Amino acid sequence: MRGPLKSLGQNFLVDQNIVDRIVRSAALVPGDAVLEIGPGRGALTEQLIRQAGRLLLIEYDHALAAAHSELYRENPAVTVVDGDILAVDLSALLAGQSGWKVIANLPYNISTQVLFRLLEVRERLSQMVLMLQKEVGDRLVAPPDCGDYGITTVLLGLWFDIRREFIVPPGCFHPRPKVDSAVMRFVPLPQARVEVGDEALFRRVVKAAFAMRRKTLANCLKHADLPVPEGIDRLLEQCGIDGRRRGETLSLDEFARLSRQLSGV
Ligand code: SAM
């Protein structure tokens, strides 16, 4: 067998106890539709196949995708897609069924991008259990006004309840990564946690607020070319938010207040 590819973030799980804990966290019930991103050498897949009613595997390593296709060619419950999770038409692949559970030990180099892709299809999902680099997981559950709080915290927190299940040390993988990992559980909310008005504007405000961490919120927003005819200072005043604060001190509610005001709702 060829060695693991660093370029594809291939750190394979070799600890059966961790495999069991991840699958248990997903609380599968018979008939569940499961998407596994990056099945790799099948550490999780072997368990999933026994418990899921339907299994969709998306793997970018052609050799590994071919091996899974061969292994499951007579199992109609399994679909193998040889493709890039960032490029495939995920909505089309998940169409016709809702309540998908996503389970993955994600390639760390693209994990944040994958999270944003999954955010786009959240309506098709019932939950996700994802292994991430611990730092990325920390950012997702960070409170305002701490170094880890950032764009992903706010944008993902708008649509998901997120909690950390457990930490996984490097020794549980081959090859060993340099950092700790964390298994995180995401449950999509039936509607946004707060009303934000135009969500595209909300995203622009959030991104602008974090763009220059050393500058004040007012300064950051002034650089963002937002549609504010009466000016940023007036906008902040209308929202009751002090423009001398740093962007990272704003709560989700405060970001939502700004984007609602900008959206005119
Ligand atoms: N699930 C296996 C495990 O736990 O041992 C493998 C996990 S490994 C961290 C990440 C897997 O994602 C690898 O199999 C890798 O080939 C695959 N992968 C990397 N980039 C991908 C992409 N863009 N789309 C789909 N799969 C990808």
PDB file of C-alpha atoms and ligand atoms in Angstrom:
ATOM      1  CA  MET A   1       0.000   0.000   0.000  1.00  0.00           C
ATOM      2  CA  ARG A   2       1.283   3.507  -0.847  1.00  0.00           C
ATOM      3  CA  GLY A   3       2.242   5.716   2.110  1.00  0.00           C
ATOM      4  CA  PRO A   4      -0.022   8.512   3.433  1.00  0.00           C
ATOM      5  CA  LEU A   5      -0.108  11.722   1.390  1.00  0.00           C
ATOM      6  CA  LYS A   6       0.656  14.835   3.378  1.00  0.00           C
ATOM      7  CA  SER A   7      -0.841  17.013   0.637  1.00  0.00           C
ATOM      8  CA  LEU A   8      -4.250  15.390   1.272  1.00  0.00           C
ATOM      9  CA  GLY A   9      -3.996  15.699   5.056  1.00  0.00           C
ATOM     10  CA  GLN A  10      -3.809  11.933   5.429  1.00  0.00           C
ATOM     11  CA  ASN A  11      -3.483  11.222   9.138  1.00  0.00           C
ATOM     12  CA  PHE A  12      -5.277   7.921   9.460  1.00  0.00           C
ATOM     13  CA  LEU A  13      -6.999   6.910  12.685  1.00  0.00           C
ATOM     14  CA  VAL A  14      -5.354   3.828  14.152  1.00  0.00           C
ATOM     15  CA  ASP A  15      -6.920   3.812  17.629  1.00  0.00           C
ATOM     16  CA  GLN A  16     -10.017   1.622  17.722  1.00  0.00           C
ATOM     17  CA  ASN A  17     -11.218   3.172  20.968  1.00  0.00           C
ATOM     18  CA  ILE A  18     -11.350   6.615  19.321  1.00  0.00           C
ATOM     19  CA  VAL A  19     -13.104   5.181  16.261  1.00  0.00           C
ATOM     20  CA  ASP A  20     -15.759   3.694  18.571  1.00  0.00           C
ATOM     21  CA  ARG A  21     -16.180   6.946  20.481  1.00  0.00           C
ATOM     22  CA  ILE A  22     -16.630   8.977  17.289  1.00  0.00           C
ATOM     23  CA  VAL A  23     -19.255   6.610  15.946  1.00  0.00           C
ATOM     24  CA  ARG A  24     -21.017   6.539  19.343  1.00  0.00           C
ATOM     25  CA  SER A  25     -21.106  10.365  19.360  1.00  0.00           C
ATOM     26  CA  ALA A  26     -23.114  10.225  16.137  1.00  0.00           C
ATOM     27  CA  ALA A  27     -25.784   8.082  17.860  1.00  0.00           C
ATOM     28  CA  LEU A  28     -26.735   6.357  14.630  1.00  0.00           C
ATOM     29  CA  VAL A  29     -30.105   4.669  14.355  1.00  0.00           C
ATOM     30  CA  PRO A  30     -31.037   2.065  11.739  1.00  0.00           C
ATOM     31  CA  GLY A  31     -31.842   3.684   8.426  1.00  0.00           C
ATOM     32  CA  ASP A  32     -29.693   6.781   8.984  1.00  0.00           C
ATOM     33  CA  ALA A  33     -28.194   8.405   5.897  1.00  0.00           C
ATOM     34  CA  VAL A  34     -24.535   9.119   6.555  1.00  0.00           C
ATOM     35  CA  LEU A  35     -22.029  11.185   4.627  1.00  0.00           C
ATOM     36  CA  GLU A  36     -18.387  10.410   5.373  1.00  0.00           C
ATOM     37  CA  ILE A  37     -15.891  12.898   3.987  1.00  0.00           C
ATOM     38  CA  GLY A  38     -12.481  11.364   3.355  1.00  0.00           C
ATOM     39  CA  PRO A  39     -12.990   7.707   4.347  1.00  0.00           C
ATOM     40  CA  GLY A  40      -9.270   7.098   3.763  1.00  0.00           C
ATOM     41  CA  ARG A  41      -8.383   3.520   4.686  1.00  0.00           C
ATOM     42  CA  GLY A  42     -11.829   2.966   6.155  1.00  0.00           C
ATOM     43  CA  ALA A  43     -11.222   3.188   9.926  1.00  0.00           C
ATOM     44  CA  LEU A  44     -14.636   4.820  10.492  1.00  0.00           C
ATOM     45  CA  THR A  45     -16.278   3.436   7.369  1.00  0.00           C
ATOM     46  CA  GLU A  46     -16.182  -0.167   8.559  1.00  0.00           C
ATOM     47  CA  GLN A  47     -18.304   0.746  11.575  1.00  0.00           C
ATOM     48  CA  LEU A  48     -20.579   3.078   9.655  1.00  0.00           C
ATOM     49  CA  ILE A  49     -21.409   0.453   7.076  1.00  0.00           C
ATOM     50  CA  ARG A  50     -22.807  -1.771   9.821  1.00  0.00           C
ATOM     51  CA  GLN A  51     -24.970   0.931  11.371  1.00  0.00           C
ATOM     52  CA  ALA A  52     -26.107   3.269   8.597  1.00  0.00           C
ATOM     53  CA  GLY A  53     -28.968   2.661   6.198  1.00  0.00           C
ATOM     54  CA  ARG A  54     -27.269   4.622   3.474  1.00  0.00           C
ATOM     55  CA  LEU A  55     -23.646   5.702   3.194  1.00  0.00           C
ATOM     56  CA  LEU A  56     -22.168   8.329   0.894  1.00  0.00           C
ATOM     57  CA  LEU A  57     -18.370   8.401   0.763  1.00  0.00           C
ATOM     58  CA  ILE A  58     -16.503  11.312  -0.823  1.00  0.00           C
ATOM     59  CA  GLU A  59     -12.767  10.711  -1.207  1.00  0.00           C
ATOM     60  CA  TYR A  60     -10.286  12.776  -3.200  1.00  0.00           C
ATOM     61  CA  ASP A  61      -7.503  10.186  -3.244  1.00  0.00           C
ATOM     62  CA  HIS A  62      -8.305   8.279  -6.451  1.00  0.00           C
ATOM     63  CA  ALA A  63      -6.624   5.068  -5.317  1.00  0.00           C
ATOM     64  CA  LEU A  64      -8.543   5.007  -2.025  1.00  0.00           C
ATOM     65  CA  ALA A  65     -11.839   5.944  -3.717  1.00  0.00           C
ATOM     66  CA  ALA A  66     -11.295   3.094  -6.195  1.00  0.00           C
ATOM     67  CA  ALA A  67     -10.589   0.660  -3.346  1.00  0.00           C
ATOM     68  CA  HIS A  68     -13.875   1.634  -1.625  1.00  0.00           C
ATOM     69  CA  SER A  69     -15.808   1.349  -4.897  1.00  0.00           C
ATOM     70  CA  GLU A  70     -14.436  -2.131  -5.367  1.00  0.00           C
ATOM     71  CA  LEU A  71     -15.073  -3.195  -1.774  1.00  0.00           C
ATOM     72  CA  TYR A  72     -18.700  -2.046  -1.768  1.00  0.00           C
ATOM     73  CA  ARG A  73     -19.592  -2.635  -5.387  1.00  0.00           C
ATOM     74  CA  GLU A  74     -22.304  -5.111  -4.446  1.00  0.00           C
ATOM     75  CA  ASN A  75     -23.741  -3.043  -1.638  1.00  0.00           C
ATOM     76  CA  PRO A  76     -26.544  -0.774  -2.963  1.00  0.00           C
ATOM     77  CA  ALA A  77     -26.550   1.217   0.298  1.00  0.00           C
ATOM     78  CA  VAL A  78     -23.089   2.645  -0.427  1.00  0.00           C
ATOM     79  CA  THR A  79     -22.222   5.374  -2.943  1.00  0.00           C
ATOM     80  CA  VAL A  80     -18.597   6.260  -3.509  1.00  0.00           C
ATOM     81  CA  VAL A  81     -17.718   9.610  -5.061  1.00  0.00           C
ATOM     82  CA  ASP A  82     -14.156  10.050  -6.273  1.00  0.00           C
ATOM     83  CA  GLY A  83     -13.989  13.809  -5.851  1.00  0.00           C
ATOM     84  CA  ASP A  84     -13.010  16.922  -3.938  1.00  0.00           C
ATOM     85  CA  ILE A  85     -15.449  17.844  -1.171  1.00  0.00           C
ATOM     86  CA  LEU A  86     -14.774  21.503  -2.005  1.00  0.00           C
ATOM     87  CA  ALA A  87     -15.738  21.036  -5.665  1.00  0.00           C
ATOM     88  CA  VAL A  88     -18.481  18.396  -5.839  1.00  0.00           C
ATOM     89  CA  ASP A  89     -22.118  19.495  -6.053  1.00  0.00           C
ATOM     90  CA  LEU A  90     -22.963  18.642  -2.464  1.00  0.00           C
ATOM     91  CA  SER A  91     -26.593  19.807  -2.686  1.00  0.00           C
ATOM     92  CA  ALA A  92     -27.180  17.464  -5.614  1.00  0.00           C
ATOM     93  CA  LEU A  93     -25.491  14.545  -3.837  1.00  0.00           C
ATOM     94  CA  LEU A  94     -27.619  15.033  -0.715  1.00  0.00           C
ATOM     95  CA  ALA A  95     -30.849  15.727  -2.626  1.00  0.00           C
ATOM     96  CA  GLY A  96     -33.876  13.504  -2.149  1.00  0.00           C
ATOM     97  CA  GLN A  97     -33.171  12.822   1.500  1.00  0.00           C
ATOM     98  CA  SER A  98     -32.970  14.981   4.594  1.00  0.00           C
ATOM     99  CA  GLY A  99     -31.560  14.319   8.049  1.00  0.00           C
ATOM    100  CA  TRP A 100     -28.083  13.375   6.804  1.00  0.00           C
ATOM    101  CA  LYS A 101     -25.476  12.798   9.481  1.00  0.00           C
ATOM    102  CA  VAL A 102     -21.986  13.875   8.526  1.00  0.00           C
ATOM    103  CA  ILE A 103     -19.069  12.040  10.085  1.00  0.00           C
ATOM    104  CA  ALA A 104     -15.486  12.828   9.230  1.00  0.00           C
ATOM    105  CA  ASN A 105     -11.933  12.964  10.353  1.00  0.00           C
ATOM    106  CA  LEU A 106     -11.284  16.005   8.197  1.00  0.00           C
ATOM    107  CA  PRO A 107      -8.062  16.817   6.366  1.00  0.00           C
ATOM    108  CA  TYR A 108      -6.827  19.689   8.535  1.00  0.00           C
ATOM    109  CA  ASN A 109      -5.518  21.836   5.690  1.00  0.00           C
ATOM    110  CA  ILE A 110      -9.054  22.402   4.348  1.00  0.00           C
ATOM    111  CA  SER A 111     -11.224  21.917   7.437  1.00  0.00           C
ATOM    112  CA  THR A 112     -12.468  25.516   7.694  1.00  0.00           C
ATOM    113  CA  GLN A 113     -13.391  25.575   4.000  1.00  0.00           C
ATOM    114  CA  VAL A 114     -15.240  22.284   4.456  1.00  0.00           C
ATOM    115  CA  LEU A 115     -17.169  23.756   7.392  1.00  0.00           C
ATOM    116  CA  PHE A 116     -18.383  26.602   5.182  1.00  0.00           C
ATOM    117  CA  ARG A 117     -19.450  24.135   2.462  1.00  0.00           C
ATOM    118  CA  LEU A 118     -21.411  22.170   5.038  1.00  0.00           C
ATOM    119  CA  LEU A 119     -22.975  25.387   6.287  1.00  0.00           C
ATOM    120  CA  GLU A 120     -24.443  25.853   2.788  1.00  0.00           C
ATOM    121  CA  VAL A 121     -26.261  22.494   2.950  1.00  0.00           C
ATOM    122  CA  ARG A 122     -27.258  22.672   6.630  1.00  0.00           C
ATOM    123  CA  GLU A 123     -30.966  22.225   5.795  1.00  0.00           C
ATOM    124  CA  ARG A 124     -30.246  18.675   4.622  1.00  0.00           C
ATOM    125  CA  LEU A 125     -28.371  17.733   7.805  1.00  0.00           C
ATOM    126  CA  SER A 126     -29.466  16.515  11.232  1.00  0.00           C
ATOM    127  CA  GLN A 127     -26.002  16.574  12.786  1.00  0.00           C
ATOM    128  CA  MET A 128     -22.279  16.433  12.161  1.00  0.00           C
ATOM    129  CA  VAL A 129     -19.517  14.779  14.169  1.00  0.00           C
ATOM    130  CA  LEU A 130     -16.222  16.114  12.889  1.00  0.00           C
ATOM    131  CA  MET A 131     -12.655  15.672  13.974  1.00  0.00           C
ATOM    132  CA  LEU A 132     -10.788  18.944  13.637  1.00  0.00           C
ATOM    133  CA  GLN A 133      -7.473  20.342  14.689  1.00  0.00           C
ATOM    134  CA  LYS A 134      -8.031  21.273  18.348  1.00  0.00           C
ATOM    135  CA  GLU A 135      -7.331  24.970  17.684  1.00  0.00           C
ATOM    136  CA  VAL A 136     -10.045  25.077  15.031  1.00  0.00           C
ATOM    137  CA  GLY A 137     -12.471  23.438  17.442  1.00  0.00           C
ATOM    138  CA  ASP A 138     -11.529  25.941  20.167  1.00  0.00           C
ATOM    139  CA  ARG A 139     -12.376  28.801  17.813  1.00  0.00           C
ATOM    140  CA  LEU A 140     -15.835  27.401  17.162  1.00  0.00           C
ATOM    141  CA  VAL A 141     -16.870  27.495  20.803  1.00  0.00           C
ATOM    142  CA  ALA A 142     -14.939  30.583  21.965  1.00  0.00           C
ATOM    143  CA  PRO A 143     -16.791  33.376  23.797  1.00  0.00           C
ATOM    144  CA  PRO A 144     -16.440  37.005  22.624  1.00  0.00           C
ATOM    145  CA  ASP A 145     -13.359  38.966  23.576  1.00  0.00           C
ATOM    146  CA  CYS A 146     -10.856  36.145  23.566  1.00  0.00           C
ATOM    147  CA  GLY A 147      -8.154  35.374  21.017  1.00  0.00           C
ATOM    148  CA  ASP A 148      -9.953  32.326  19.600  1.00  0.00           C
ATOM    149  CA  TYR A 149     -13.224  34.168  18.918  1.00  0.00           C
ATOM    150  CA  GLY A 150     -13.451  35.017  15.237  1.00  0.00           C
ATOM    151  CA  ILE A 151     -15.262  34.810  11.929  1.00  0.00           C
ATOM    152  CA  THR A 152     -15.890  31.054  12.086  1.00  0.00           C
ATOM    153  CA  THR A 153     -17.258  31.314  15.655  1.00  0.00           C
ATOM    154  CA  VAL A 154     -19.840  33.887  14.629  1.00  0.00           C
ATOM    155  CA  LEU A 155     -20.823  32.568  11.180  1.00  0.00           C
ATOM    156  CA  LEU A 156     -21.095  28.923  12.232  1.00  0.00           C
ATOM    157  CA  GLY A 157     -22.616  29.821  15.610  1.00  0.00           C
ATOM    158  CA  LEU A 158     -25.476  31.562  13.827  1.00  0.00           C
ATOM    159  CA  TRP A 159     -26.699  28.226  12.435  1.00  0.00           C
ATOM    160  CA  PHE A 160     -25.328  25.440  14.635  1.00  0.00           C
ATOM    161  CA  ASP A 161     -25.216  24.382  18.259  1.00  0.00           C
ATOM    162  CA  ILE A 162     -21.600  23.295  18.623  1.00  0.00           C
ATOM    163  CA  ARG A 163     -19.908  21.444  21.427  1.00  0.00           C
ATOM    164  CA  ARG A 164     -16.686  19.615  21.984  1.00  0.00           C
ATOM    165  CA  GLU A 165     -17.033  15.880  22.591  1.00  0.00           C
ATOM    166  CA  PHE A 166     -13.425  14.970  23.402  1.00  0.00           C
ATOM    167  CA  ILE A 167      -9.765  15.595  22.622  1.00  0.00           C
ATOM    168  CA  VAL A 168      -7.696  13.155  20.573  1.00  0.00           C
ATOM    169  CA  PRO A 169      -3.902  13.075  21.053  1.00  0.00           C
ATOM    170  CA  PRO A 170      -1.451  12.690  18.113  1.00  0.00           C
ATOM    171  CA  GLY A 171      -0.608   9.077  19.006  1.00  0.00           C
ATOM    172  CA  CYS A 172      -4.045   7.928  17.787  1.00  0.00           C
ATOM    173  CA  PHE A 173      -3.085   8.608  14.147  1.00  0.00           C
ATOM    174  CA  HIS A 174      -0.639   7.369  11.550  1.00  0.00           C
ATOM    175  CA  PRO A 175       1.329   9.401  10.780  1.00  0.00           C
ATOM    176  CA  ARG A 176       1.149  11.400  14.001  1.00  0.00           C
ATOM    177  CA  PRO A 177       0.065  15.017  13.466  1.00  0.00           C
ATOM    178  CA  LYS A 178       2.018  17.714  15.318  1.00  0.00           C
ATOM    179  CA  VAL A 179      -1.042  18.939  17.235  1.00  0.00           C
ATOM    180  CA  ASP A 180      -3.971  17.688  19.283  1.00  0.00           C
ATOM    181  CA  SER A 181      -7.305  17.108  17.607  1.00  0.00           C
ATOM    182  CA  ALA A 182     -10.853  17.514  18.876  1.00  0.00           C
ATOM    183  CA  VAL A 183     -14.069  15.752  17.992  1.00  0.00           C
ATOM    184  CA  MET A 184     -16.802  18.370  17.695  1.00  0.00           C
ATOM    185  CA  ARG A 185     -20.564  17.827  17.439  1.00  0.00           C
ATOM    186  CA  PHE A 186     -22.723  20.216  15.416  1.00  0.00           C
ATOM    187  CA  VAL A 187     -26.515  20.303  15.461  1.00  0.00           C
ATOM    188  CA  PRO A 188     -28.128  22.600  12.894  1.00  0.00           C
ATOM    189  CA  LEU A 189     -30.749  24.986  14.246  1.00  0.00           C
ATOM    190  CA  PRO A 190     -34.202  25.087  12.615  1.00  0.00           C
ATOM    191  CA  GLN A 191     -33.675  28.806  12.067  1.00  0.00           C
ATOM    192  CA  ALA A 192     -30.888  31.295  12.565  1.00  0.00           C
ATOM    193  CA  ARG A 193     -30.047  31.866  16.237  1.00  0.00           C
ATOM    194  CA  VAL A 194     -30.834  35.553  15.760  1.00  0.00           C
ATOM    195  CA  GLU A 195     -32.514  37.550  13.002  1.00  0.00           C
ATOM    196  CA  VAL A 196     -29.740  39.144  10.921  1.00  0.00           C
ATOM    197  CA  GLY A 197     -31.681  40.645   8.015  1.00  0.00           C
ATOM    198  CA  ASP A 198     -29.674  40.228   4.814  1.00  0.00           C
ATOM    199  CA  GLU A 199     -27.244  37.391   5.586  1.00  0.00           C
ATOM    200  CA  ALA A 200     -24.758  38.487   2.925  1.00  0.00           C
ATOM    201  CA  LEU A 201     -24.515  41.862   4.684  1.00  0.00           C
ATOM    202  CA  PHE A 202     -24.177  40.132   8.048  1.00  0.00           C
ATOM    203  CA  ARG A 203     -21.192  38.176   6.706  1.00  0.00           C
ATOM    204  CA  ARG A 204     -19.594  41.332   5.339  1.00  0.00           C
ATOM    205  CA  VAL A 205     -19.968  43.096   8.693  1.00  0.00           C
ATOM    206  CA  VAL A 206     -18.490  40.160  10.598  1.00  0.00           C
ATOM    207  CA  LYS A 207     -15.560  39.766   8.201  1.00  0.00           C
ATOM    208  CA  ALA A 208     -14.869  43.516   8.283  1.00  0.00           C
ATOM    209  CA  ALA A 209     -14.977  43.637  12.080  1.00  0.00           C
ATOM    210  CA  PHE A 210     -12.274  40.956  12.345  1.00  0.00           C
ATOM    211  CA  ALA A 211     -10.190  42.125   9.384  1.00  0.00           C
ATOM    212  CA  MET A 212      -7.867  44.348  11.441  1.00  0.00           C
ATOM    213  CA  ARG A 213      -7.731  43.084  14.989  1.00  0.00           C
ATOM    214  CA  ARG A 214      -5.741  46.032  16.322  1.00  0.00           C
ATOM    215  CA  LYS A 215      -8.085  48.688  14.985  1.00  0.00           C
ATOM    216  CA  THR A 216     -11.342  49.901  16.481  1.00  0.00           C
ATOM    217  CA  LEU A 217     -14.659  48.582  15.229  1.00  0.00           C
ATOM    218  CA  ALA A 218     -15.496  51.976  13.667  1.00  0.00           C
ATOM    219  CA  ASN A 219     -12.215  51.986  11.756  1.00  0.00           C
ATOM    220  CA  CYS A 220     -12.673  48.420  10.533  1.00  0.00           C
ATOM    221  CA  LEU A 221     -16.199  49.089   9.312  1.00  0.00           C
ATOM    222  CA  LYS A 222     -15.110  52.328   7.589  1.00  0.00           C
ATOM    223  CA  HIS A 223     -12.676  50.290   5.464  1.00  0.00           C
ATOM    224  CA  ALA A 224     -15.322  47.787   4.412  1.00  0.00           C
ATOM    225  CA  ASP A 225     -17.239  49.748   1.810  1.00  0.00           C
ATOM    226  CA  LEU A 226     -20.569  48.877   3.411  1.00  0.00           C
ATOM    227  CA  PRO A 227     -23.783  50.440   2.091  1.00  0.00           C
ATOM    228  CA  VAL A 228     -24.199  53.067   4.847  1.00  0.00           C
ATOM    229  CA  PRO A 229     -25.476  56.363   3.431  1.00  0.00           C
ATOM    230  CA  GLU A 230     -25.530  58.106   6.832  1.00  0.00           C
ATOM    231  CA  GLY A 231     -22.027  56.935   7.782  1.00  0.00           C
ATOM    232  CA  ILE A 232     -20.547  54.322  10.101  1.00  0.00           C
ATOM    233  CA  ASP A 233     -20.579  56.548  13.221  1.00  0.00           C
ATOM    234  CA  ARG A 234     -24.314  57.107  12.873  1.00  0.00           C
ATOM    235  CA  LEU A 235     -24.910  53.386  12.235  1.00  0.00           C
ATOM    236  CA  LEU A 236     -23.061  52.473  15.412  1.00  0.00           C
ATOM    237  CA  GLU A 237     -24.958  55.110  17.370  1.00  0.00           C
ATOM    238  CA  GLN A 238     -28.302  53.796  16.084  1.00  0.00           C
ATOM    239  CA  CYS A 239     -27.298  50.305  17.237  1.00  0.00           C
ATOM    240  CA  GLY A 240     -26.061  51.516  20.639  1.00  0.00           C
ATOM    241  CA  ILE A 241     -22.577  50.111  20.012  1.00  0.00           C
ATOM    242  CA  ASP A 242     -19.441  52.031  20.950  1.00  0.00           C
ATOM    243  CA  GLY A 243     -17.250  52.323  17.834  1.00  0.00           C
ATOM    244  CA  ARG A 244     -14.093  52.487  19.975  1.00  0.00           C
ATOM    245  CA  ARG A 245     -14.521  48.831  20.891  1.00  0.00           C
ATOM    246  CA  ARG A 246     -12.602  46.104  19.019  1.00  0.00           C
ATOM    247  CA  GLY A 247     -14.599  43.932  16.624  1.00  0.00           C
ATOM    248  CA  GLU A 248     -13.778  40.795  18.596  1.00  0.00           C
ATOM    249  CA  THR A 249     -15.687  42.080  21.648  1.00  0.00           C
ATOM    250  CA  LEU A 250     -19.026  42.046  19.814  1.00  0.00           C
ATOM    251  CA  SER A 251     -21.515  39.301  20.602  1.00  0.00           C
ATOM    252  CA  LEU A 252     -23.539  37.540  17.918  1.00  0.00           C
ATOM    253  CA  ASP A 253     -26.532  39.674  18.959  1.00  0.00           C
ATOM    254  CA  GLU A 254     -24.562  42.866  18.419  1.00  0.00           C
ATOM    255  CA  PHE A 255     -23.369  41.774  14.961  1.00  0.00           C
ATOM    256  CA  ALA A 256     -26.984  40.919  14.149  1.00  0.00           C
ATOM    257  CA  ARG A 257     -28.137  44.367  15.338  1.00  0.00           C
ATOM    258  CA  LEU A 258     -25.675  46.010  12.948  1.00  0.00           C
ATOM    259  CA  SER A 259     -26.689  43.898   9.966  1.00  0.00           C
ATOM    260  CA  ARG A 260     -30.414  44.348  10.671  1.00  0.00           C
ATOM    261  CA  GLN A 261     -29.926  48.108  10.762  1.00  0.00           C
ATOM    262  CA  LEU A 262     -27.960  47.954   7.486  1.00  0.00           C
ATOM    263  CA  SER A 263     -30.616  45.712   5.931  1.00  0.00           C
ATOM    264  CA  GLY A 264     -33.362  48.098   6.998  1.00  0.00           C
ATOM    265  CA  VAL A 265     -35.288  45.470   9.035  1.00  0.00           C
TER     266      VAL A 265
HETATM  267  N1  SAM B   1     -11.349   8.798   7.703  1.00  0.00           N
HETATM  268  C1  SAM B   1     -10.000   8.303   7.647  1.00  0.00           C
HETATM  269  C2  SAM B   1      -9.500   8.026   9.038  1.00  0.00           C
HETATM  270  O1  SAM B   1     -10.110   8.543   9.978  1.00  0.00           O
HETATM  271  O2  SAM B   1      -8.516   7.307   9.187  1.00  0.00           O
HETATM  272  C3  SAM B   1      -9.066   9.279   6.924  1.00  0.00           C
HETATM  273  C4  SAM B   1      -8.940  10.647   7.536  1.00  0.00           C
HETATM  274  S1  SAM B   1      -7.663  11.642   6.851  1.00  0.00           S
HETATM  275  C5  SAM B   1      -7.420  12.803   8.166  1.00  0.00           C
HETATM  276  C6  SAM B   1      -8.483  12.681   5.661  1.00  0.00           C
HETATM  277  C7  SAM B   1      -9.034  11.952   4.445  1.00  0.00           C
HETATM  278  O3  SAM B   1      -9.636  12.945   3.585  1.00  0.00           O
HETATM  279  C8  SAM B   1      -8.009  11.259   3.595  1.00  0.00           C
HETATM  280  O4  SAM B   1      -8.482   9.987   3.220  1.00  0.00           O
HETATM  281  C9  SAM B   1      -7.824  12.170   2.365  1.00  0.00           C
HETATM  282  O5  SAM B   1      -7.421  11.472   1.207  1.00  0.00           O
HETATM  283  C10 SAM B   1      -9.221  12.737   2.236  1.00  0.00           C
HETATM  284  N2  SAM B   1      -9.274  14.053   1.562  1.00  0.00           N
HETATM  285  C11 SAM B   1      -8.306  15.008   1.528  1.00  0.00           C
HETATM  286  N3  SAM B   1      -8.728  16.083   0.848  1.00  0.00           N
HETATM  287  C12 SAM B   1     -10.002  15.795   0.436  1.00  0.00           C
HETATM  288  C13 SAM B   1     -10.943  16.519  -0.335  1.00  0.00           C
HETATM  289  N4  SAM B   1     -10.691  17.739  -0.786  1.00  0.00           N
HETATM  290  N5  SAM B   1     -12.141  15.927  -0.597  1.00  0.00           N
HETATM  291  C14 SAM B   1     -12.412  14.669  -0.121  1.00  0.00           C
HETATM  292  N6  SAM B   1     -11.539  13.944   0.612  1.00  0.00           N
HETATM  293  C15 SAM B   1     -10.350  14.494   0.889  1.00  0.00           C
END
